[in-house]
XYZ file of C-alpha atoms in Angstrom:
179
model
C 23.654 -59.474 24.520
C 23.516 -56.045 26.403
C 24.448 -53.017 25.056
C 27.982 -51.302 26.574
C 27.730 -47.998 28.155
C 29.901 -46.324 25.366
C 26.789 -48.041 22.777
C 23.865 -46.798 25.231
C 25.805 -43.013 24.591
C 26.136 -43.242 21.397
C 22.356 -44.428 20.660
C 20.966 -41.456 23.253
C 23.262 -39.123 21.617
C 21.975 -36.247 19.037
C 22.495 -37.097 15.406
C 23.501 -34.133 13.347
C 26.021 -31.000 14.678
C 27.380 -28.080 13.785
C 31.271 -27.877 12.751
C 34.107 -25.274 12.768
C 36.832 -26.130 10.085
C 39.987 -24.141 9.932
C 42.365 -24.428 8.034
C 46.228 -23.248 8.661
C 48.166 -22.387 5.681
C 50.224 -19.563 5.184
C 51.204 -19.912 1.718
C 47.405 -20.499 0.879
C 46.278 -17.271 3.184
C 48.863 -15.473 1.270
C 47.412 -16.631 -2.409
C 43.569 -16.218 -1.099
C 43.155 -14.059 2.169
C 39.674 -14.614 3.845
C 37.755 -16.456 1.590
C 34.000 -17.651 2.622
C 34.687 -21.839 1.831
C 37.017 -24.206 1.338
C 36.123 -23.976 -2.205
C 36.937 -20.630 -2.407
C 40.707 -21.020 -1.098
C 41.469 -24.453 -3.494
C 41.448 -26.199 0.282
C 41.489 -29.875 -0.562
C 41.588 -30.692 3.202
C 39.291 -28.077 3.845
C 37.184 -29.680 1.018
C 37.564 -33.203 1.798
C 36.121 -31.988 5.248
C 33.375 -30.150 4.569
C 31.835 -33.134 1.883
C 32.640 -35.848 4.726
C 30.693 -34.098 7.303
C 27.597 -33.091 4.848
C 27.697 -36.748 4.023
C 26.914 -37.701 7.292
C 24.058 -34.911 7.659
C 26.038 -32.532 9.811
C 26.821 -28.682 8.932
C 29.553 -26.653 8.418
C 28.409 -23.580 10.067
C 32.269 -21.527 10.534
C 34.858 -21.891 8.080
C 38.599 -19.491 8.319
C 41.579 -19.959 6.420
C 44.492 -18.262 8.562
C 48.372 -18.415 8.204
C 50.416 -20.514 10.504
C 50.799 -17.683 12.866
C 50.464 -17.918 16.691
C 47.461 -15.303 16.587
C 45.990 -15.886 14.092
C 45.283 -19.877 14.986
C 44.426 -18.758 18.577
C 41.597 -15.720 17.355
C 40.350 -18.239 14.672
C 40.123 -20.561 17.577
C 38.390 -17.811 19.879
C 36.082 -17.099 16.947
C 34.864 -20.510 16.812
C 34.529 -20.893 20.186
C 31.984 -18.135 20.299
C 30.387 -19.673 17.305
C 27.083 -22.025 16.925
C 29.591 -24.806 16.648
C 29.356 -27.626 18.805
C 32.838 -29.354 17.384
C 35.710 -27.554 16.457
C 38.131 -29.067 13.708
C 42.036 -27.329 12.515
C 43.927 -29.009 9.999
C 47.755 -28.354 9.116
C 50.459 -26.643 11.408
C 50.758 -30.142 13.743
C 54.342 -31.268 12.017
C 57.796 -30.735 12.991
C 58.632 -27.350 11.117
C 59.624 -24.687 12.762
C 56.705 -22.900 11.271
C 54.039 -25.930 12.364
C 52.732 -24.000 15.530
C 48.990 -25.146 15.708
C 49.673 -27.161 18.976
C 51.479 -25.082 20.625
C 48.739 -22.341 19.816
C 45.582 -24.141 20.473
C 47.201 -26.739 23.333
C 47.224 -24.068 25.794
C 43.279 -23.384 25.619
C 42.670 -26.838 26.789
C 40.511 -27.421 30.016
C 40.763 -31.242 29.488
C 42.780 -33.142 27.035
C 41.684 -36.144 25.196
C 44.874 -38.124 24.939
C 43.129 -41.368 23.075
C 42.315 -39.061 20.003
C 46.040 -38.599 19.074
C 46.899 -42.074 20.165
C 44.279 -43.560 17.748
C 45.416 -41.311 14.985
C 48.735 -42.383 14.890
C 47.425 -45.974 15.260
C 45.107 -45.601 11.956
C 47.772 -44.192 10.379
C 50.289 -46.699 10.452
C 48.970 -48.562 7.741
C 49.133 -45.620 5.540
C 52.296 -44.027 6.339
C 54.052 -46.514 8.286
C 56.693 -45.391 10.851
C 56.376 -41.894 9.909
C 53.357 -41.606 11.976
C 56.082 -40.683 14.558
C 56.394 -37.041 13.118
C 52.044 -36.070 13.718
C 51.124 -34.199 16.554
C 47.302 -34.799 15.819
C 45.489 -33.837 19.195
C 42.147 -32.939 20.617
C 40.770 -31.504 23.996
C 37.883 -29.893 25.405
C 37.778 -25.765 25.334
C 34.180 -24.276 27.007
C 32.096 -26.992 26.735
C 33.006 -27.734 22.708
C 35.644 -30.727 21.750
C 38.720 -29.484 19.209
C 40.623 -31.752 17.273
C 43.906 -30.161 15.355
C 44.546 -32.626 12.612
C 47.361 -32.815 9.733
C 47.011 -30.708 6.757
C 46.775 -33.427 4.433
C 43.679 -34.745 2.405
C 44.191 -38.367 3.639
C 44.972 -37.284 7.231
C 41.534 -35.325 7.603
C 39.900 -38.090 6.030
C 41.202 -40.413 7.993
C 40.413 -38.432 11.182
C 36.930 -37.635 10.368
C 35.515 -40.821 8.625
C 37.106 -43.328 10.969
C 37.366 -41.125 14.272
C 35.693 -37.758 14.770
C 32.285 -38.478 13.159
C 31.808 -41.628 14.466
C 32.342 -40.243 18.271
C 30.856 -36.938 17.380
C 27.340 -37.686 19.548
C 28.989 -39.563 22.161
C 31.673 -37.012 22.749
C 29.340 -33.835 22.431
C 27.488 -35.562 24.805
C 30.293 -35.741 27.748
C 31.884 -32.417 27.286
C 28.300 -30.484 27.753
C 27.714 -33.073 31.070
């Protein structure tokens, strides 16, 4: 049987990357500051993360805990944009609070969207949460050549993400934004 173009991609595609993880939190910012890892900060997500992505022999080369604060997501953004990352990952800030502002921080930076990221969140996520998949605002898009996915804040929701979405795609989408 031949090989699909989306299989071809992924087979030509590099193996291993460099990630970005940043987390948004202000009561944890408030409790810990600046710390240098997840570890550091008692970041579960962060955590969960970081051990999925070293599992699958990729680095975490850029890690920032900030508060849920308009500036603050968009320099932490900014920051990893002009780091050796090649994916870019935020988690928390994408629910319906008032305070949840990580879309409409990092949203705006977009050159490209990529609308099937948030549509196949929600999709995996049915199972777990049922019908209140209807209140995540998971999304990704393209910024200078490097892919950024803003996740929820929870352990299951980054897992989710990155073991069933983001690392599987991470070759063949590195691959297309850096055409």
């Amino acid at each position: 049987m031949k090989e699909s173009t989306p299989e071809i991609h992924k087979k030509e595609a590099k193996k291993s990357f460099s990630f970005a993880l940043i987390t948004i939190s202000t009561s944890r910012y408030e409790k810990y500051g600046n710390p240098i890892s997840p570890e550091d900060a008692e970041d579960l997500s962060g955590k969960a993360m970081k051990d999925l992505l070293e599992a699958a022999g990729h680095k975490v080369s850029f890690y920032r805990l900030v508060s849920d604060e308009k500036t603050s997501i968009t320099n932490a953004v900014l920051a990893a944009l002009d780091s050796s990352a090649d994916i870019i990952i935020t988690s928390g800030g994408t629910g319906l609070a008032p305070k949840d502002i990580t879309i409409e921080s990092v949203t705006p930076l977009f050159e490209k969207e990529i609308p099937g990221f948030g549509e196949l969140f929600r999709y995996k996520s049915i199972e777990d949460i049922g019908t209140s998949v209807i209140l995540t605002r998971a999304v990704a898009g393209v910024i200078i050549g490097k892919a950024v996915f803003c996740l929820p804040g929870s352990p299951n929701a980054v897992k989710l993400g990155l073991s069933e979405i983001i690392i599987p795609e991470a070759g063949h989408i590195v691959r297309h934004v850096r055409e």
